[in-house]
PDB file of C-alpha atoms in Angstrom:
ATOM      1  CA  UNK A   1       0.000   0.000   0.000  1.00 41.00           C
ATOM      2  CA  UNK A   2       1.289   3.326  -0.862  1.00 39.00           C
ATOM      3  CA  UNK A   3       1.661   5.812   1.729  1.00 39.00           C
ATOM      4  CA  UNK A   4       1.741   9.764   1.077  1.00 39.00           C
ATOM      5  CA  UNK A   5       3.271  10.961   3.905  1.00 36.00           C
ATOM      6  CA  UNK A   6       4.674  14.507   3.927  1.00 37.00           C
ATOM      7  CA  UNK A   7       8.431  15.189   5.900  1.00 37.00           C
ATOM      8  CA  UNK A   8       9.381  18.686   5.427  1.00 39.00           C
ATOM      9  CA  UNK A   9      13.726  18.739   4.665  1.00 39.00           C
ATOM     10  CA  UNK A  10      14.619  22.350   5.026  1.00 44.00           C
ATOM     11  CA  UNK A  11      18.620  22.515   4.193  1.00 41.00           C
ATOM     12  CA  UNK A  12      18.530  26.775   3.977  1.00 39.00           C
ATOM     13  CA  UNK A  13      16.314  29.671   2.881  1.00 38.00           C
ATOM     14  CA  UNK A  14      15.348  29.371  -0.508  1.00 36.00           C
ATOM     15  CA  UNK A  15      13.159  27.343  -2.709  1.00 32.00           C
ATOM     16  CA  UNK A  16      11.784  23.489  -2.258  1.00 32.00           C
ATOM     17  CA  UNK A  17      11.618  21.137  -4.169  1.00 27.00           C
ATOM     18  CA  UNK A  18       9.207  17.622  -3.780  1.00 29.00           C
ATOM     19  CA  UNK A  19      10.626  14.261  -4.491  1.00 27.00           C
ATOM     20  CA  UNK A  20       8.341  11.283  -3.722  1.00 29.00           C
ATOM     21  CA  UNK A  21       6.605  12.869  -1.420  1.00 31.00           C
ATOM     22  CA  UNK A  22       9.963  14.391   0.592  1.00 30.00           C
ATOM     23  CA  UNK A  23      10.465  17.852   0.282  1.00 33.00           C
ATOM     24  CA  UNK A  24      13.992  19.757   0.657  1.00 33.00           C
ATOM     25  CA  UNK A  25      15.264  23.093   0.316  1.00 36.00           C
ATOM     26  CA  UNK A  26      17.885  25.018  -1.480  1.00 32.00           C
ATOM     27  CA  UNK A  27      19.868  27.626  -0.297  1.00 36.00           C
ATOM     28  CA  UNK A  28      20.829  29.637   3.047  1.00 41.00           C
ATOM     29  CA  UNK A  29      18.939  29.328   6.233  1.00 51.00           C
ATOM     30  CA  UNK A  30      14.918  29.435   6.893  1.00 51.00           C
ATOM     31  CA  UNK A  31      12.245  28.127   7.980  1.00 53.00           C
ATOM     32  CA  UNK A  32      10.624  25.236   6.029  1.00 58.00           C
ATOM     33  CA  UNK A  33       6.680  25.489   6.304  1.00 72.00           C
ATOM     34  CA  UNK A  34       4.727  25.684   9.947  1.00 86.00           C
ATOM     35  CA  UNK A  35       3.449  22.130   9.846  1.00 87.00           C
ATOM     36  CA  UNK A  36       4.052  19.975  13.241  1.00 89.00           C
ATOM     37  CA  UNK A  37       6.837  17.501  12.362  1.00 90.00           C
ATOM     38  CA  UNK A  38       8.972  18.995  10.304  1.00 90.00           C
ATOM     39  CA  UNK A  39      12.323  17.811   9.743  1.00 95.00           C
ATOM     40  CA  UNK A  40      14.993  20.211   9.361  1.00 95.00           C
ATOM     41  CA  UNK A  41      18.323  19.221   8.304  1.00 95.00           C
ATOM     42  CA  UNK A  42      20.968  22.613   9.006  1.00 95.00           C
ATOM     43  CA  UNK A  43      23.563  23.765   6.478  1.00 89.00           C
ATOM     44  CA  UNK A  44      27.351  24.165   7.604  1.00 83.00           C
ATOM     45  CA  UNK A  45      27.979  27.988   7.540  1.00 85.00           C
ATOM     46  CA  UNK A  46      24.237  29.335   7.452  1.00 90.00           C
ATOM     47  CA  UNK A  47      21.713  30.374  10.691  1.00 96.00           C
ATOM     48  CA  UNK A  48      19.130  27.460  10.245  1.00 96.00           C
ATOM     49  CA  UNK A  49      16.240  28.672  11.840  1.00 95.00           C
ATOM     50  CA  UNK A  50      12.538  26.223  12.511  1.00 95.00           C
ATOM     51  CA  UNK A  51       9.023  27.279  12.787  1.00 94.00           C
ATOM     52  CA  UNK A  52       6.660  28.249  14.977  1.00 94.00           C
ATOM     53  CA  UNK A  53       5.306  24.568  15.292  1.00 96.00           C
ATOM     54  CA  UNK A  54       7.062  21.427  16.516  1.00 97.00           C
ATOM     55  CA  UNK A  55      10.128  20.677  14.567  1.00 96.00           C
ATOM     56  CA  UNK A  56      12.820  18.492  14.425  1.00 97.00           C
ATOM     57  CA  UNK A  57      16.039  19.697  13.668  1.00 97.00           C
ATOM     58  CA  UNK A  58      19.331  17.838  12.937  1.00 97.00           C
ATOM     59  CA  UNK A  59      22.580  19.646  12.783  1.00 97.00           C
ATOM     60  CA  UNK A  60      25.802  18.401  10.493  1.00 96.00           C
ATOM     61  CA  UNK A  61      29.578  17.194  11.192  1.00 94.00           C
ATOM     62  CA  UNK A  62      30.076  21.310  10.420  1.00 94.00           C
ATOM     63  CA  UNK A  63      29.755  23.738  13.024  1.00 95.00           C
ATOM     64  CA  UNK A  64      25.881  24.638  13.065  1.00 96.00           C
ATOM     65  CA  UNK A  65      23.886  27.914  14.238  1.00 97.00           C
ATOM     66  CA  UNK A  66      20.349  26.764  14.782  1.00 97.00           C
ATOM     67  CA  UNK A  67      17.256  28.263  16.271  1.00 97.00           C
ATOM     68  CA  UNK A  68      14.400  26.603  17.376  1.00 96.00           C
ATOM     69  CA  UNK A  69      12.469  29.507  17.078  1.00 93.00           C
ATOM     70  CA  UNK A  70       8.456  28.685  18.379  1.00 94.00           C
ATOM     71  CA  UNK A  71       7.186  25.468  19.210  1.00 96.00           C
ATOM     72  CA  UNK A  72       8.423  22.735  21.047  1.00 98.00           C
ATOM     73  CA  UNK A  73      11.369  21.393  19.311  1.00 98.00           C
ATOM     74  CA  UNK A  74      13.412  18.692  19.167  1.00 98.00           C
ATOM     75  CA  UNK A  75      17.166  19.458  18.027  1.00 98.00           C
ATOM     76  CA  UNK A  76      20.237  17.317  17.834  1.00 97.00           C
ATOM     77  CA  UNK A  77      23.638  19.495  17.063  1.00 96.00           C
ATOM     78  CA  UNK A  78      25.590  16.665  15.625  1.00 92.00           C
ATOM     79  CA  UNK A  79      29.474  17.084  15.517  1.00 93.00           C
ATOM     80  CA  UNK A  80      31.059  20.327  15.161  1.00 93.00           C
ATOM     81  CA  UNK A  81      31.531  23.530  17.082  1.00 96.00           C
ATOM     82  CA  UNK A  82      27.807  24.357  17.334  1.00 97.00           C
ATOM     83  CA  UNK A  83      25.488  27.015  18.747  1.00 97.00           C
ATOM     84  CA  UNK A  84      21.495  26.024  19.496  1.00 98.00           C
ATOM     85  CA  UNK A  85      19.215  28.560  21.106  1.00 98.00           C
ATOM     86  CA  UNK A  86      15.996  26.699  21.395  1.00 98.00           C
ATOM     87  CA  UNK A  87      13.836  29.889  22.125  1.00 96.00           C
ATOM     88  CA  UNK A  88      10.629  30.087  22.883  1.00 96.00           C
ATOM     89  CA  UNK A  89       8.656  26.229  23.955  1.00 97.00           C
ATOM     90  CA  UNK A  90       9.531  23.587  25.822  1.00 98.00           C
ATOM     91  CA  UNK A  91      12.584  21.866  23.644  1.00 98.00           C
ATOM     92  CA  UNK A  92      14.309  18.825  24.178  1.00 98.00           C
ATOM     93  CA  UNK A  93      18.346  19.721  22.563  1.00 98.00           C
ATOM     94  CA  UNK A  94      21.348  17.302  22.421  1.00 98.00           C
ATOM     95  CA  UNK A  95      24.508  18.212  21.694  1.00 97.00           C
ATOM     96  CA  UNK A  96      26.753  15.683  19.802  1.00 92.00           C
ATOM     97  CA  UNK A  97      30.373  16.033  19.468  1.00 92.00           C
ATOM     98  CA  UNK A  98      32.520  19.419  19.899  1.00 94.00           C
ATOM     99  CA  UNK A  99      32.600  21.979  22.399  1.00 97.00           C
ATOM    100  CA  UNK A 100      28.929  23.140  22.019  1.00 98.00           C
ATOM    101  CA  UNK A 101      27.140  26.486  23.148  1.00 98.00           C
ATOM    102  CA  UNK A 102      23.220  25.406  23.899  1.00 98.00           C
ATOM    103  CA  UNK A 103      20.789  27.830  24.980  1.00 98.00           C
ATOM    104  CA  UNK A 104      17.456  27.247  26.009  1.00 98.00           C
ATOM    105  CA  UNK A 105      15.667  30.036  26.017  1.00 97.00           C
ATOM    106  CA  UNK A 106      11.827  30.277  27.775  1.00 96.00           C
ATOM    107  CA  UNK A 107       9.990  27.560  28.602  1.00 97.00           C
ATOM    108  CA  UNK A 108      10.761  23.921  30.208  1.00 98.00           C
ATOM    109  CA  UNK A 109      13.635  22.495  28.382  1.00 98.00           C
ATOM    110  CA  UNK A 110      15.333  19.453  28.252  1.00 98.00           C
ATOM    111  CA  UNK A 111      18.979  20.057  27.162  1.00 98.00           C
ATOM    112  CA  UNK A 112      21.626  17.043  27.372  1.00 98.00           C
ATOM    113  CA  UNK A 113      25.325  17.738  26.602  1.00 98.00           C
ATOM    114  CA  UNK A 114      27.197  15.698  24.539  1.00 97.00           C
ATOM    115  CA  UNK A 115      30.825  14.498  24.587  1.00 96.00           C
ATOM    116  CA  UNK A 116      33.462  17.626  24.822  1.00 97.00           C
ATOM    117  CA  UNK A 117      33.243  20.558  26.728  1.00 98.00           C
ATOM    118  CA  UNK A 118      29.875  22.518  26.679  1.00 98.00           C
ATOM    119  CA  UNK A 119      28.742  25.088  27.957  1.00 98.00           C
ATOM    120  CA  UNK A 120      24.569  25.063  28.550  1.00 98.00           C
ATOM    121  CA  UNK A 121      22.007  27.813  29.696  1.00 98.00           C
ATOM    122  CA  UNK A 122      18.603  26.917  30.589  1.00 98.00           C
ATOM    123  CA  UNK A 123      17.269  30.499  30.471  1.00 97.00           C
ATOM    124  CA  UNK A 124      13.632  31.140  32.010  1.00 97.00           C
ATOM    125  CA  UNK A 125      11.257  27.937  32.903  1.00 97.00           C
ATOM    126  CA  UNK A 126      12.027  25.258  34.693  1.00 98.00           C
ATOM    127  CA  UNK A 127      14.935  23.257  33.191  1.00 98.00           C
ATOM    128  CA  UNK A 128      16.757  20.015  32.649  1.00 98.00           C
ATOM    129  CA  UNK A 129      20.334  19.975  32.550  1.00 98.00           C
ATOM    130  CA  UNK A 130      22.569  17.543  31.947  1.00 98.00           C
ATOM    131  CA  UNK A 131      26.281  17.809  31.022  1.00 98.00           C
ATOM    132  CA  UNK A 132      27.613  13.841  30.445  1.00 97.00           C
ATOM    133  CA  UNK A 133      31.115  14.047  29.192  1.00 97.00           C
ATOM    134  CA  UNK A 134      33.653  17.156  28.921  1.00 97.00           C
ATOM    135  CA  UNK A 135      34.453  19.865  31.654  1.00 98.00           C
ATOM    136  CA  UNK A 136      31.102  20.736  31.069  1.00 98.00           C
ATOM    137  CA  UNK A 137      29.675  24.857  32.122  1.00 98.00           C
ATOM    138  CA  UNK A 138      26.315  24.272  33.065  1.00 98.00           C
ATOM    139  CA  UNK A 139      24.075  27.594  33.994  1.00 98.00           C
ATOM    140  CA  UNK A 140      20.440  28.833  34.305  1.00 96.00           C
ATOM    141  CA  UNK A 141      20.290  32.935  33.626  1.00 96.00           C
ATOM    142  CA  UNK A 142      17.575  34.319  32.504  1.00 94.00           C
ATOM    143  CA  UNK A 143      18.450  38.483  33.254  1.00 93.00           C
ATOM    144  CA  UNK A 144      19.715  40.233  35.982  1.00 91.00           C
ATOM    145  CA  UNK A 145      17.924  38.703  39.272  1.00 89.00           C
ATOM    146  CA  UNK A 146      15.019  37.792  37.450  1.00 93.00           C
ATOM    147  CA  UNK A 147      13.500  34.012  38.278  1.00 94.00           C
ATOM    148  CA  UNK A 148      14.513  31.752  35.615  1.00 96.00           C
ATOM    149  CA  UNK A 149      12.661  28.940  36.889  1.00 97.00           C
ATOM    150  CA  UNK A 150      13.156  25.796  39.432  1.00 98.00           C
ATOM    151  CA  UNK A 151      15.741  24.231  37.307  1.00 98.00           C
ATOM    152  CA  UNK A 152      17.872  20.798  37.762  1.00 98.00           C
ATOM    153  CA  UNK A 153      21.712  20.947  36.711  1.00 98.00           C
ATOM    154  CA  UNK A 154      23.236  17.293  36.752  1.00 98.00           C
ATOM    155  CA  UNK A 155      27.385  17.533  35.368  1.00 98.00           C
ATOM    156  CA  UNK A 156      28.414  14.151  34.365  1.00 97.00           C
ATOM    157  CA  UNK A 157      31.677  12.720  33.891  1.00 97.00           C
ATOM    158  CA  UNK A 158      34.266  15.423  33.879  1.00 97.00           C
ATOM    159  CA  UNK A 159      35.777  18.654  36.242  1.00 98.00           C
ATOM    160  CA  UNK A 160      32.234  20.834  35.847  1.00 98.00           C
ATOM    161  CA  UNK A 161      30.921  24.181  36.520  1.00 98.00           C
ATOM    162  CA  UNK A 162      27.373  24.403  37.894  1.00 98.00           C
ATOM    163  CA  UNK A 163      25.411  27.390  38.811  1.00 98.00           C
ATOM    164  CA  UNK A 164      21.455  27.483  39.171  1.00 96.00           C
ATOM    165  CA  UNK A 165      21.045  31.224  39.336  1.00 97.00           C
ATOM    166  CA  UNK A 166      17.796  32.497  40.655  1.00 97.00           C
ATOM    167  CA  UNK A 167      14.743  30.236  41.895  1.00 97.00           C
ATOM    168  CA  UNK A 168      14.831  26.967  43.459  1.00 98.00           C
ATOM    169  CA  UNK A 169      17.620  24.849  41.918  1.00 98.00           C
ATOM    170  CA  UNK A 170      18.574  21.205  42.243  1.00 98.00           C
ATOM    171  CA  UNK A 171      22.367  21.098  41.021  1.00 98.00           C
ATOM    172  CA  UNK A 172      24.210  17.588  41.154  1.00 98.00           C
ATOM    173  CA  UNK A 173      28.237  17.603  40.538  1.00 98.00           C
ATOM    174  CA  UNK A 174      27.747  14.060  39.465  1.00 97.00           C
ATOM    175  CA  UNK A 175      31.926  12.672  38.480  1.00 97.00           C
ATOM    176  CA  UNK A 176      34.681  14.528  38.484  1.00 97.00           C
ATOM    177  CA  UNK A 177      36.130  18.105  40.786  1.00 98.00           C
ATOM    178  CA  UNK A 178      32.706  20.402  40.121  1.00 98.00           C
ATOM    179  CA  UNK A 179      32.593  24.202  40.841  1.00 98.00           C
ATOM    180  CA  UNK A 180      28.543  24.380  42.184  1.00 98.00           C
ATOM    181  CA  UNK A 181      27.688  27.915  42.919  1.00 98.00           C
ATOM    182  CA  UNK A 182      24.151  29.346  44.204  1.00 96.00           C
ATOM    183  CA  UNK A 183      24.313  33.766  44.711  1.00 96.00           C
ATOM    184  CA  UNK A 184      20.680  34.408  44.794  1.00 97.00           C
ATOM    185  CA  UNK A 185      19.681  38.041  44.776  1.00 96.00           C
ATOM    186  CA  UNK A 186      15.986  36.757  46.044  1.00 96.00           C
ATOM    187  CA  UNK A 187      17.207  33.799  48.078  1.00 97.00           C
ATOM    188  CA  UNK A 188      14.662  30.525  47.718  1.00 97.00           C
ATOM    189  CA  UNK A 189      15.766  27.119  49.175  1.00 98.00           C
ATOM    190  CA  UNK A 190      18.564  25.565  46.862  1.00 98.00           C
ATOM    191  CA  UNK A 191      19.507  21.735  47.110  1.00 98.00           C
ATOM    192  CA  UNK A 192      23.333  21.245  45.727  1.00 98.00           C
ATOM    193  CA  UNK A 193      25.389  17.358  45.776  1.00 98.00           C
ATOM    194  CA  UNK A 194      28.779  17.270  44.970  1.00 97.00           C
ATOM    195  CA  UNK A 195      29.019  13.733  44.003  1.00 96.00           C
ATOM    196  CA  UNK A 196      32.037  12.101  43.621  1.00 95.00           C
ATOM    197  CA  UNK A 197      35.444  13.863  43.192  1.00 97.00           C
ATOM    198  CA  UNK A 198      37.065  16.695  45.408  1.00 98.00           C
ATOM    199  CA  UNK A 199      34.161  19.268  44.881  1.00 98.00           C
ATOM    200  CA  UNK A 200      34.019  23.435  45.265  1.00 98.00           C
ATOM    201  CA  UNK A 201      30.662  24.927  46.939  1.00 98.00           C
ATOM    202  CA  UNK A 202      30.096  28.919  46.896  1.00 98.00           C
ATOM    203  CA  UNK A 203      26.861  29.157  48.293  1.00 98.00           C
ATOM    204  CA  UNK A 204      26.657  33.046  49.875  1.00 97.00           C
ATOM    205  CA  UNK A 205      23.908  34.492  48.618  1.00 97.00           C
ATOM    206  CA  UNK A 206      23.229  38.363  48.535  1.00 96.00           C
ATOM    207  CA  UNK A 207      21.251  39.001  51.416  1.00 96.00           C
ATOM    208  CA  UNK A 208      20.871  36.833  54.286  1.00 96.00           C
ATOM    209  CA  UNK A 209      17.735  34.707  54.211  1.00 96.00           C
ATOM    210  CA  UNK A 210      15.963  32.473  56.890  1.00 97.00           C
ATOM    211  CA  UNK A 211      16.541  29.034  57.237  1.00 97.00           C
ATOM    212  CA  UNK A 212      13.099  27.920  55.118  1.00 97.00           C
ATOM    213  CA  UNK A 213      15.139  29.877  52.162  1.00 97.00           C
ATOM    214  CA  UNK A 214      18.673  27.952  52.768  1.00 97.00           C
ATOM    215  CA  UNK A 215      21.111  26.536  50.503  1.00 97.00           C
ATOM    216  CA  UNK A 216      20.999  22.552  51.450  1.00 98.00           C
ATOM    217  CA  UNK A 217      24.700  21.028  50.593  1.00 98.00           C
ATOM    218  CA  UNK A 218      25.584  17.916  50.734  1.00 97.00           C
ATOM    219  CA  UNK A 219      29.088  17.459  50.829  1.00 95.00           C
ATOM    220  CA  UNK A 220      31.919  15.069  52.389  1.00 94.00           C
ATOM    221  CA  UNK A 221      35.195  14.796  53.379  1.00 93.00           C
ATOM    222  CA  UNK A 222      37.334  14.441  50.245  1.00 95.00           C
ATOM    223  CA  UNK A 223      35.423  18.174  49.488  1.00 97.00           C
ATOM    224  CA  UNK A 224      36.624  21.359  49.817  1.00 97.00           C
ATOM    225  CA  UNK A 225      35.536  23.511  53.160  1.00 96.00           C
ATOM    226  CA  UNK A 226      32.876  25.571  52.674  1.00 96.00           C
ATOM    227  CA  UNK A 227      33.671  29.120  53.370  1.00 95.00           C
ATOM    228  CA  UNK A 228      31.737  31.374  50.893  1.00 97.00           C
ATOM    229  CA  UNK A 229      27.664  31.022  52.736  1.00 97.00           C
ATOM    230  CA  UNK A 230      24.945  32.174  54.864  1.00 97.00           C
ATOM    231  CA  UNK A 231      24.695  31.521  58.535  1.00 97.00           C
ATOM    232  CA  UNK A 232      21.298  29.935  57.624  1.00 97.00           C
ATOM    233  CA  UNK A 233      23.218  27.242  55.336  1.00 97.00           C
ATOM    234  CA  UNK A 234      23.213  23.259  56.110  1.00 97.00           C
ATOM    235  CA  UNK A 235      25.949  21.074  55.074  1.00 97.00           C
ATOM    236  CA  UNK A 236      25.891  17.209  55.500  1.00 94.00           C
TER     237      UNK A 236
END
């Protein structure tokens, strides 16, 4: 039985053309038409930018610039330096190889880092972060004290950097000697594990804050001593 399923193939700005029932484009970066499901394959060099609707958008062994623009997306970087802002939606984005920049944007994203070292922003919403392999930057900022959301930074393998920013956070160093910072300008109750390794927590936030709105540490001998808190701080 013959099937006439439509994929959308958008490889840049410019015209499409339909074979058997598969559509692709021509030339520099756009956005194919809004339809939920498209597939979006990026061009090396060019800004490949998705729809308003769901998408799913693949990057190349080049180094990619894509945007998810609306919708919630799904986008995998593949290998090369790469750069995804997912924008607005609640996007799943996985970076492949190279030292990737992701970006998240609004909404409740999903973002998984891939095997180098990459540096990942959650922006506003509340956020998934994980860094898996690399000495991995992972980061939720969504403007200057401004609540970006109850988000959950997890680093992986490798010596990482974790910092929830404002709202309440759940960070977990996971492998490796991790950095996990918390500086709240509006402090809220923060949860932060070091994991395994010999682990860094700077936990002072701005103001002092009561002990409902305390920065929860676990940490353990091999770690560092905590010096940088708030008399209202527990470590265990």
């Amino acid at each position: 039985m013959k099937t006439n399923t439509r994929i959308i193939i958008n490889l840049a700005l410019g015209s499409f053309i339909t074979v058997g029932g598969v559509v692709a484009a021509s030339s520099s970066a756009q956005a194919a038409p809004c339809t939920d499901g498209n597939v979006i394959i990026a061009k090396a060099g060019k800004v490949t930018v998705g729809t308003d609707c769901d998408d799913k958008i693949y990057g190349t062994s080049g180094n990619d610039t894509i945007v998810g623009s609306g919708g919630d997306d799904k986008i995998w970087s593949g290998t090369g330096v790469d750069t995804v802002f997912g924008s607005s939606g609640d996007d799943d984005l996985y970076s492949g190889g190279g030292a990737d920049h992701i970006d998240g944007g609004s909404g409740n994203d999903f973002i998984m880092g891939g095997t180098e070292n990459d540096t990942i922003n959650g922006g506003g919403g509340d956020d998934i972060m994980r860094g898996e392999e690399g000495n991995d930057s992972l980061y939720s900022y969504a403007g200057a004290n401004v609540n970006d959301g109850s988000d959950e930074l997890i680093g992986g393998d490798g010596n990482d950097n974790l910092n929830g920013g404002e709202g309440s956070d759940s960070l977990n160093g996971d492998s490796g000697d991790d950095t996990l910072e918390s500086h709240e300008a509006n402090p809220v109750y923060d949860h932060l594990a070091g994991g395994q390794g010999k682990d860094k927590f700077a936990v002072k936030d701005v103001i002092e804050h009561s002990h409902a709105n305390r920065d929860d540490v676990d940490n353990d001998n091999f770690d560092f001593a905590v010096t940088n808190k708030n008399a209202n701080d527990t470590f265990h």
